[in-house]
PDB file of C-alpha atoms and ligand atoms in Angstrom:
ATOM      1  CA  UNK A   1      18.570  -1.076  21.762  1.00  0.00           C
ATOM      2  CA  UNK A   2      20.460  -4.153  22.950  1.00  0.00           C
ATOM      3  CA  UNK A   3      23.139  -3.662  20.341  1.00  0.00           C
ATOM      4  CA  UNK A   4      23.752  -1.274  17.453  1.00  0.00           C
ATOM      5  CA  UNK A   5      26.686  -0.274  15.262  1.00  0.00           C
ATOM      6  CA  UNK A   6      26.725   3.358  16.434  1.00  0.00           C
ATOM      7  CA  UNK A   7      23.932   5.275  18.183  1.00  0.00           C
ATOM      8  CA  UNK A   8      25.051   8.399  16.265  1.00  0.00           C
ATOM      9  CA  UNK A   9      24.606   6.640  12.924  1.00  0.00           C
ATOM     10  CA  UNK A  10      21.224   5.249  14.047  1.00  0.00           C
ATOM     11  CA  UNK A  11      20.045   8.693  15.248  1.00  0.00           C
ATOM     12  CA  UNK A  12      21.075  10.242  11.914  1.00  0.00           C
ATOM     13  CA  UNK A  13      19.132   7.584  10.035  1.00  0.00           C
ATOM     14  CA  UNK A  14      16.027   8.188  12.178  1.00  0.00           C
ATOM     15  CA  UNK A  15      16.350  11.958  11.784  1.00  0.00           C
ATOM     16  CA  UNK A  16      16.094  11.600   8.037  1.00  0.00           C
ATOM     17  CA  UNK A  17      13.044   9.378   8.546  1.00  0.00           C
ATOM     18  CA  UNK A  18      11.365  12.439  10.133  1.00  0.00           C
ATOM     19  CA  UNK A  19      12.095  11.822  13.803  1.00  0.00           C
ATOM     20  CA  UNK A  20      11.924  15.028  15.785  1.00  0.00           C
ATOM     21  CA  UNK A  21      14.244  16.979  18.046  1.00  0.00           C
ATOM     22  CA  UNK A  22      14.736  15.283  21.402  1.00  0.00           C
ATOM     23  CA  UNK A  23      14.818  11.707  20.111  1.00  0.00           C
ATOM     24  CA  UNK A  24      17.372   9.688  22.071  1.00  0.00           C
ATOM     25  CA  UNK A  25      18.936   6.482  20.808  1.00  0.00           C
ATOM     26  CA  UNK A  26      20.510   4.471  23.634  1.00  0.00           C
ATOM     27  CA  UNK A  27      22.232   1.108  23.317  1.00  0.00           C
ATOM     28  CA  UNK A  28      23.616  -1.424  25.794  1.00  0.00           C
ATOM     29  CA  UNK A  29      26.602  -1.972  23.514  1.00  0.00           C
ATOM     30  CA  UNK A  30      27.888  -0.671  20.194  1.00  0.00           C
ATOM     31  CA  UNK A  31      29.704  -2.784  17.643  1.00  0.00           C
ATOM     32  CA  UNK A  32      31.093   0.153  15.645  1.00  0.00           C
ATOM     33  CA  UNK A  33      31.157   3.027  18.157  1.00  0.00           C
ATOM     34  CA  UNK A  34      32.803   6.119  16.688  1.00  0.00           C
ATOM     35  CA  UNK A  35      34.980   8.768  18.327  1.00  0.00           C
ATOM     36  CA  UNK A  36      36.307  12.087  17.036  1.00  0.00           C
ATOM     37  CA  UNK A  37      38.582  12.065  13.989  1.00  0.00           C
ATOM     38  CA  UNK A  38      37.232   8.692  12.840  1.00  0.00           C
ATOM     39  CA  UNK A  39      38.673   6.856  15.831  1.00  0.00           C
ATOM     40  CA  UNK A  40      36.868   3.817  17.224  1.00  0.00           C
ATOM     41  CA  UNK A  41      35.051   4.071  20.574  1.00  0.00           C
ATOM     42  CA  UNK A  42      35.149   0.761  22.434  1.00  0.00           C
ATOM     43  CA  UNK A  43      31.625   0.094  23.687  1.00  0.00           C
ATOM     44  CA  UNK A  44      31.258  -3.108  25.735  1.00  0.00           C
ATOM     45  CA  UNK A  45      28.181  -3.799  27.903  1.00  0.00           C
ATOM     46  CA  UNK A  46      28.257  -1.718  31.089  1.00  0.00           C
ATOM     47  CA  UNK A  47      28.915   1.658  29.462  1.00  0.00           C
ATOM     48  CA  UNK A  48      26.450   4.458  28.687  1.00  0.00           C
ATOM     49  CA  UNK A  49      26.140   5.076  24.930  1.00  0.00           C
ATOM     50  CA  UNK A  50      23.520   7.436  23.612  1.00  0.00           C
ATOM     51  CA  UNK A  51      22.816  10.065  20.976  1.00  0.00           C
ATOM     52  CA  UNK A  52      20.342  12.902  21.045  1.00  0.00           C
ATOM     53  CA  UNK A  53      18.914  14.889  18.153  1.00  0.00           C
ATOM     54  CA  UNK A  54      18.904  18.660  18.651  1.00  0.00           C
ATOM     55  CA  UNK A  55      17.737  21.573  16.561  1.00  0.00           C
ATOM     56  CA  UNK A  56      18.913  24.566  18.606  1.00  0.00           C
ATOM     57  CA  UNK A  57      17.184  27.834  17.829  1.00  0.00           C
ATOM     58  CA  UNK A  58      20.560  29.581  17.940  1.00  0.00           C
ATOM     59  CA  UNK A  59      21.656  28.012  14.693  1.00  0.00           C
ATOM     60  CA  UNK A  60      22.884  24.545  13.958  1.00  0.00           C
ATOM     61  CA  UNK A  61      26.259  25.842  12.762  1.00  0.00           C
ATOM     62  CA  UNK A  62      27.165  25.720  16.445  1.00  0.00           C
ATOM     63  CA  UNK A  63      28.066  22.007  16.565  1.00  0.00           C
ATOM     64  CA  UNK A  64      31.398  22.642  18.353  1.00  0.00           C
ATOM     65  CA  UNK A  65      29.720  24.824  20.991  1.00  0.00           C
ATOM     66  CA  UNK A  66      27.005  22.254  21.624  1.00  0.00           C
ATOM     67  CA  UNK A  67      29.761  19.692  22.123  1.00  0.00           C
ATOM     68  CA  UNK A  68      31.230  21.938  24.834  1.00  0.00           C
ATOM     69  CA  UNK A  69      27.778  22.401  26.366  1.00  0.00           C
ATOM     70  CA  UNK A  70      27.279  18.628  26.488  1.00  0.00           C
ATOM     71  CA  UNK A  71      30.692  18.143  28.073  1.00  0.00           C
ATOM     72  CA  UNK A  72      29.669  20.552  30.864  1.00  0.00           C
ATOM     73  CA  UNK A  73      26.463  18.520  31.345  1.00  0.00           C
ATOM     74  CA  UNK A  74      28.427  15.252  31.594  1.00  0.00           C
ATOM     75  CA  UNK A  75      30.921  16.794  34.046  1.00  0.00           C
ATOM     76  CA  UNK A  76      28.135  17.925  36.400  1.00  0.00           C
ATOM     77  CA  UNK A  77      26.336  14.593  36.198  1.00  0.00           C
ATOM     78  CA  UNK A  78      29.496  12.631  36.994  1.00  0.00           C
ATOM     79  CA  UNK A  79      30.068  14.842  40.022  1.00  0.00           C
ATOM     80  CA  UNK A  80      26.438  14.200  41.052  1.00  0.00           C
ATOM     81  CA  UNK A  81      27.029  10.424  41.187  1.00  0.00           C
ATOM     82  CA  UNK A  82      30.117  10.948  43.355  1.00  0.00           C
ATOM     83  CA  UNK A  83      33.011  11.082  40.876  1.00  0.00           C
ATOM     84  CA  UNK A  84      35.626  13.564  42.086  1.00  0.00           C
ATOM     85  CA  UNK A  85      38.051  15.811  40.198  1.00  0.00           C
ATOM     86  CA  UNK A  86      36.144  15.777  36.904  1.00  0.00           C
ATOM     87  CA  UNK A  87      37.829  18.063  34.369  1.00  0.00           C
ATOM     88  CA  UNK A  88      37.284  18.899  30.703  1.00  0.00           C
ATOM     89  CA  UNK A  89      40.035  18.778  28.125  1.00  0.00           C
ATOM     90  CA  UNK A  90      39.369  20.859  25.039  1.00  0.00           C
ATOM     91  CA  UNK A  91      37.215  20.353  23.111  1.00  0.00           C
ATOM     92  CA  UNK A  92      35.051  17.839  24.949  1.00  0.00           C
ATOM     93  CA  UNK A  93      37.005  15.034  26.555  1.00  0.00           C
ATOM     94  CA  UNK A  94      35.911  14.347  30.106  1.00  0.00           C
ATOM     95  CA  UNK A  95      38.908  13.444  32.253  1.00  0.00           C
ATOM     96  CA  UNK A  96      39.815  12.395  35.766  1.00  0.00           C
ATOM     97  CA  UNK A  97      43.420  13.565  36.092  1.00  0.00           C
ATOM     98  CA  UNK A  98      44.716  12.763  32.587  1.00  0.00           C
ATOM     99  CA  UNK A  99      42.532   9.627  32.184  1.00  0.00           C
ATOM    100  CA  UNK A 100      39.530   9.752  29.892  1.00  0.00           C
ATOM    101  CA  UNK A 101      36.180   8.754  31.398  1.00  0.00           C
ATOM    102  CA  UNK A 102      33.765  10.063  28.731  1.00  0.00           C
ATOM    103  CA  UNK A 103      33.760  11.484  25.218  1.00  0.00           C
ATOM    104  CA  UNK A 104      31.377  13.419  22.999  1.00  0.00           C
ATOM    105  CA  UNK A 105      30.928  13.329  19.244  1.00  0.00           C
ATOM    106  CA  UNK A 106      28.763  16.138  17.847  1.00  0.00           C
ATOM    107  CA  UNK A 107      27.849  15.793  14.201  1.00  0.00           C
ATOM    108  CA  UNK A 108      25.917  18.095  11.902  1.00  0.00           C
ATOM    109  CA  UNK A 109      22.844  16.814  10.076  1.00  0.00           C
ATOM    110  CA  UNK A 110      22.919  18.347   6.616  1.00  0.00           C
ATOM    111  CA  UNK A 111      20.638  18.447   3.629  1.00  0.00           C
ATOM    112  CA  UNK A 112      22.761  19.654   0.726  1.00  0.00           C
ATOM    113  CA  UNK A 113      24.751  22.627   2.039  1.00  0.00           C
ATOM    114  CA  UNK A 114      22.271  23.393   4.809  1.00  0.00           C
ATOM    115  CA  UNK A 115      22.757  22.147   8.372  1.00  0.00           C
ATOM    116  CA  UNK A 116      19.313  21.264   9.681  1.00  0.00           C
ATOM    117  CA  UNK A 117      20.115  19.655  13.019  1.00  0.00           C
ATOM    118  CA  UNK A 118      22.741  18.034  15.184  1.00  0.00           C
ATOM    119  CA  UNK A 119      23.415  14.662  16.698  1.00  0.00           C
ATOM    120  CA  UNK A 120      25.218  14.762  20.027  1.00  0.00           C
ATOM    121  CA  UNK A 121      26.686  11.349  20.869  1.00  0.00           C
ATOM    122  CA  UNK A 122      27.858  10.701  24.411  1.00  0.00           C
ATOM    123  CA  UNK A 123      29.849   7.721  25.655  1.00  0.00           C
ATOM    124  CA  UNK A 124      30.655   7.209  29.348  1.00  0.00           C
ATOM    125  CA  UNK A 125      32.803   4.398  30.738  1.00  0.00           C
ATOM    126  CA  UNK A 126      30.388   3.577  33.522  1.00  0.00           C
ATOM    127  CA  UNK A 127      30.140   0.031  34.912  1.00  0.00           C
ATOM    128  CA  UNK A 128      32.928  -1.585  32.886  1.00  0.00           C
ATOM    129  CA  UNK A 129      36.209  -1.757  34.837  1.00  0.00           C
ATOM    130  CA  UNK A 130      39.109  -0.731  32.609  1.00  0.00           C
ATOM    131  CA  UNK A 131      40.910  -3.991  33.450  1.00  0.00           C
ATOM    132  CA  UNK A 132      38.063  -5.803  31.644  1.00  0.00           C
ATOM    133  CA  UNK A 133      37.969  -3.545  28.573  1.00  0.00           C
ATOM    134  CA  UNK A 134      38.997  -5.148  25.293  1.00  0.00           C
ATOM    135  CA  UNK A 135      42.542  -4.282  24.192  1.00  0.00           C
ATOM    136  CA  UNK A 136      42.970  -1.279  21.916  1.00  0.00           C
ATOM    137  CA  UNK A 137      42.600   1.726  24.242  1.00  0.00           C
ATOM    138  CA  UNK A 138      44.563   4.614  22.774  1.00  0.00           C
ATOM    139  CA  UNK A 139      45.143   6.697  25.894  1.00  0.00           C
ATOM    140  CA  UNK A 140      44.930   6.516  29.704  1.00  0.00           C
ATOM    141  CA  UNK A 141      41.345   5.601  30.497  1.00  0.00           C
ATOM    142  CA  UNK A 142      39.204   5.271  33.606  1.00  0.00           C
ATOM    143  CA  UNK A 143      35.571   4.487  34.417  1.00  0.00           C
ATOM    144  CA  UNK A 144      33.013   5.451  37.044  1.00  0.00           C
ATOM    145  CA  UNK A 145      33.240   2.016  38.668  1.00  0.00           C
ATOM    146  CA  UNK A 146      37.041   2.323  38.870  1.00  0.00           C
ATOM    147  CA  UNK A 147      36.696   5.803  40.395  1.00  0.00           C
ATOM    148  CA  UNK A 148      34.021   5.180  43.023  1.00  0.00           C
ATOM    149  CA  UNK A 149      34.246   1.411  43.515  1.00  0.00           C
ATOM    150  CA  UNK A 150      30.592   0.544  42.880  1.00  0.00           C
ATOM    151  CA  UNK A 151      28.054   0.174  40.082  1.00  0.00           C
ATOM    152  CA  UNK A 152      25.790   3.120  39.274  1.00  0.00           C
ATOM    153  CA  UNK A 153      22.454   3.203  37.439  1.00  0.00           C
ATOM    154  CA  UNK A 154      22.729   3.744  33.683  1.00  0.00           C
ATOM    155  CA  UNK A 155      19.152   5.121  33.574  1.00  0.00           C
ATOM    156  CA  UNK A 156      19.912   7.615  36.351  1.00  0.00           C
ATOM    157  CA  UNK A 157      23.061   8.895  34.638  1.00  0.00           C
ATOM    158  CA  UNK A 158      21.258   9.183  31.284  1.00  0.00           C
ATOM    159  CA  UNK A 159      18.436  11.234  32.851  1.00  0.00           C
ATOM    160  CA  UNK A 160      20.875  13.412  34.754  1.00  0.00           C
ATOM    161  CA  UNK A 161      22.923  14.250  31.637  1.00  0.00           C
ATOM    162  CA  UNK A 162      19.800  14.936  29.560  1.00  0.00           C
ATOM    163  CA  UNK A 163      18.393  17.217  32.293  1.00  0.00           C
ATOM    164  CA  UNK A 164      21.687  19.115  32.447  1.00  0.00           C
ATOM    165  CA  UNK A 165      21.748  19.518  28.644  1.00  0.00           C
ATOM    166  CA  UNK A 166      18.181  20.795  28.824  1.00  0.00           C
ATOM    167  CA  UNK A 167      19.083  23.261  31.583  1.00  0.00           C
ATOM    168  CA  UNK A 168      22.012  24.649  29.582  1.00  0.00           C
ATOM    169  CA  UNK A 169      19.946  24.856  26.371  1.00  0.00           C
ATOM    170  CA  UNK A 170      17.363  26.907  28.253  1.00  0.00           C
ATOM    171  CA  UNK A 171      20.083  29.309  29.450  1.00  0.00           C
ATOM    172  CA  UNK A 172      21.330  29.523  25.868  1.00  0.00           C
ATOM    173  CA  UNK A 173      17.912  30.414  24.532  1.00  0.00           C
ATOM    174  CA  UNK A 174      17.181  32.854  27.378  1.00  0.00           C
ATOM    175  CA  UNK A 175      20.435  34.751  26.834  1.00  0.00           C
ATOM    176  CA  UNK A 176      20.679  34.220  23.056  1.00  0.00           C
ATOM    177  CA  UNK A 177      24.340  33.641  23.787  1.00  0.00           C
ATOM    178  CA  UNK A 178      26.815  30.902  24.653  1.00  0.00           C
ATOM    179  CA  UNK A 179      28.609  33.165  27.177  1.00  0.00           C
ATOM    180  CA  UNK A 180      27.243  31.408  30.305  1.00  0.00           C
ATOM    181  CA  UNK A 181      28.022  27.968  28.854  1.00  0.00           C
ATOM    182  CA  UNK A 182      31.568  29.049  28.005  1.00  0.00           C
ATOM    183  CA  UNK A 183      32.009  30.348  31.570  1.00  0.00           C
ATOM    184  CA  UNK A 184      30.853  26.998  32.925  1.00  0.00           C
ATOM    185  CA  UNK A 185      33.305  25.232  30.588  1.00  0.00           C
ATOM    186  CA  UNK A 186      36.165  27.512  31.725  1.00  0.00           C
ATOM    187  CA  UNK A 187      35.444  26.612  35.363  1.00  0.00           C
ATOM    188  CA  UNK A 188      35.918  22.864  34.834  1.00  0.00           C
ATOM    189  CA  UNK A 189      38.602  23.003  32.150  1.00  0.00           C
ATOM    190  CA  UNK A 190      41.991  21.429  32.773  1.00  0.00           C
ATOM    191  CA  UNK A 191      43.294  22.811  29.451  1.00  0.00           C
ATOM    192  CA  UNK A 192      43.344  26.541  30.192  1.00  0.00           C
ATOM    193  CA  UNK A 193      46.654  27.805  31.546  1.00  0.00           C
ATOM    194  CA  UNK A 194      48.426  24.634  30.458  1.00  0.00           C
ATOM    195  CA  UNK A 195      51.200  24.142  27.901  1.00  0.00           C
ATOM    196  CA  UNK A 196      49.651  22.261  24.980  1.00  0.00           C
ATOM    197  CA  UNK A 197      50.683  20.721  21.686  1.00  0.00           C
ATOM    198  CA  UNK A 198      48.292  21.372  18.796  1.00  0.00           C
ATOM    199  CA  UNK A 199      48.054  18.646  16.151  1.00  0.00           C
ATOM    200  CA  UNK A 200      46.507  20.133  13.033  1.00  0.00           C
ATOM    201  CA  UNK A 201      46.766  19.133   9.382  1.00  0.00           C
ATOM    202  CA  UNK A 202      49.836  16.965   9.920  1.00  0.00           C
ATOM    203  CA  UNK A 203      51.859  19.561  11.834  1.00  0.00           C
ATOM    204  CA  UNK A 204      52.322  20.275  15.529  1.00  0.00           C
ATOM    205  CA  UNK A 205      52.658  23.618  17.331  1.00  0.00           C
ATOM    206  CA  UNK A 206      53.312  24.172  21.040  1.00  0.00           C
ATOM    207  CA  UNK A 207      51.962  27.016  23.150  1.00  0.00           C
ATOM    208  CA  UNK A 208      50.001  28.012  26.242  1.00  0.00           C
ATOM    209  CA  UNK A 209      46.197  27.560  26.147  1.00  0.00           C
ATOM    210  CA  UNK A 210      44.925  31.025  27.064  1.00  0.00           C
ATOM    211  CA  UNK A 211      41.169  30.983  26.614  1.00  0.00           C
ATOM    212  CA  UNK A 212      38.243  29.756  24.617  1.00  0.00           C
ATOM    213  CA  UNK A 213      36.703  31.971  21.921  1.00  0.00           C
ATOM    214  CA  UNK A 214      33.032  32.791  21.321  1.00  0.00           C
ATOM    215  CA  UNK A 215      32.976  30.121  18.582  1.00  0.00           C
ATOM    216  CA  UNK A 216      34.424  27.457  20.911  1.00  0.00           C
ATOM    217  CA  UNK A 217      37.941  27.658  19.440  1.00  0.00           C
ATOM    218  CA  UNK A 218      40.874  27.164  21.791  1.00  0.00           C
ATOM    219  CA  UNK A 219      43.067  30.275  21.848  1.00  0.00           C
ATOM    220  CA  UNK A 220      46.723  29.324  22.155  1.00  0.00           C
ATOM    221  CA  UNK A 221      49.678  31.664  22.602  1.00  0.00           C
ATOM    222  CA  UNK A 222      52.502  30.348  20.406  1.00  0.00           C
ATOM    223  CA  UNK A 223      55.905  31.788  19.499  1.00  0.00           C
ATOM    224  CA  UNK A 224      54.208  33.218  16.391  1.00  0.00           C
ATOM    225  CA  UNK A 225      51.377  34.886  18.320  1.00  0.00           C
ATOM    226  CA  UNK A 226      47.808  33.849  19.177  1.00  0.00           C
ATOM    227  CA  UNK A 227      46.377  30.906  17.232  1.00  0.00           C
ATOM    228  CA  UNK A 228      42.687  29.886  17.194  1.00  0.00           C
ATOM    229  CA  UNK A 229      42.275  26.112  17.066  1.00  0.00           C
ATOM    230  CA  UNK A 230      38.814  24.949  16.043  1.00  0.00           C
ATOM    231  CA  UNK A 231      39.243  21.532  14.480  1.00  0.00           C
ATOM    232  CA  UNK A 232      42.593  20.247  15.641  1.00  0.00           C
ATOM    233  CA  UNK A 233      43.567  17.905  18.437  1.00  0.00           C
ATOM    234  CA  UNK A 234      45.378  19.074  21.533  1.00  0.00           C
ATOM    235  CA  UNK A 235      47.606  17.248  24.002  1.00  0.00           C
ATOM    236  CA  UNK A 236      48.479  18.586  27.419  1.00  0.00           C
ATOM    237  CA  UNK A 237      52.213  18.976  28.002  1.00  0.00           C
ATOM    238  CA  UNK A 238      51.406  19.118  31.708  1.00  0.00           C
ATOM    239  CA  UNK A 239      53.293  22.172  32.997  1.00  0.00           C
ATOM    240  CA  UNK A 240      50.916  24.911  34.144  1.00  0.00           C
ATOM    241  CA  UNK A 241      52.445  28.369  33.545  1.00  0.00           C
TER     242      UNK A 241
HETATM  243  C1  LIG B   1      35.539  10.929  21.463  1.00  0.00           C
HETATM  244  O1  LIG B   1      35.966  11.147  22.593  1.00  0.00           O
HETATM  245  O2  LIG B   1      36.322  10.772  20.508  1.00  0.00           O
HETATM  246  C2  LIG B   1      34.058  10.871  21.236  1.00  0.00           C
HETATM  247  C3  LIG B   1      33.444   9.570  21.673  1.00  0.00           C
HETATM  248  C4  LIG B   1      31.938   9.530  21.467  1.00  0.00           C
HETATM  249  C5  LIG B   1      31.371   8.167  21.738  1.00  0.00           C
HETATM  250  C6  LIG B   1      29.867   8.164  21.702  1.00  0.00           C
HETATM  251  S1  LIG B   1      29.176   6.644  22.287  1.00  0.00           S
HETATM  252  C7  LIG B   1      27.598   7.118  21.728  1.00  0.00           C
HETATM  253  C8  LIG B   1      27.791   7.804  20.389  1.00  0.00           C
HETATM  254  N1  LIG B   1      27.811   6.831  19.309  1.00  0.00           N
HETATM  255  C9  LIG B   1      29.012   6.772  18.720  1.00  0.00           C
HETATM  256  O3  LIG B   1      29.312   6.024  17.766  1.00  0.00           O
HETATM  257  N2  LIG B   1      29.843   7.663  19.284  1.00  0.00           N
HETATM  258  C10 LIG B   1      29.208   8.400  20.351  1.00  0.00           C
END
């Protein structure tokens, strides 16, 4: 599409009009792009914005884990186009250093109480230099063009990410387990081993990020013992211990 409010919202609408698993909605720009926690996602022309409908055989209650899986796919694809030092910040921010280059919004598709599918929405700052982004960025941000100094093909990056997602989904179905995906996430994570601040339900707690659980929760060692964070936000406090 040339322009749409949000590819995630469009994909959801199409899903309920009987579109099948694998449908991808891609737009050149979004006018109401959405990030996690209801934040806006600035989406000028030059970025990659797409959403894919999935119905994983392992159960659609796994939205957080499929977000992690997609983050691994984006990390590999960015490396494949020449971006260096790609790291993942829990749950699925894609960073270069501490600057965000891509984000993922996974949303459940529900009929009544039953989750029947997922929409995975992926936004990559690709060919839009950060100096030309509209004001309103909430954190340090970078783009592929800022990192490697040249334009890259949006179609190529889209295909690469989708192929990587497909590869990881096949591993998931072969093993009937997320273990291999979680190992891949651990390898590229910049969160593990780092002192973090958890922001959850209006309160903050500090601790060391120790690991990621089988459900995708971040396991943090705090003064009060181990805490599993599944829905909160996390900031890095930078000192690796
Ligand atoms: C985040 O980091 O908070 C998630 C950002 C997700 C942005 C993408 S762009 C394509 C898709 N459509 C949306 O409205 N959001 C996602």
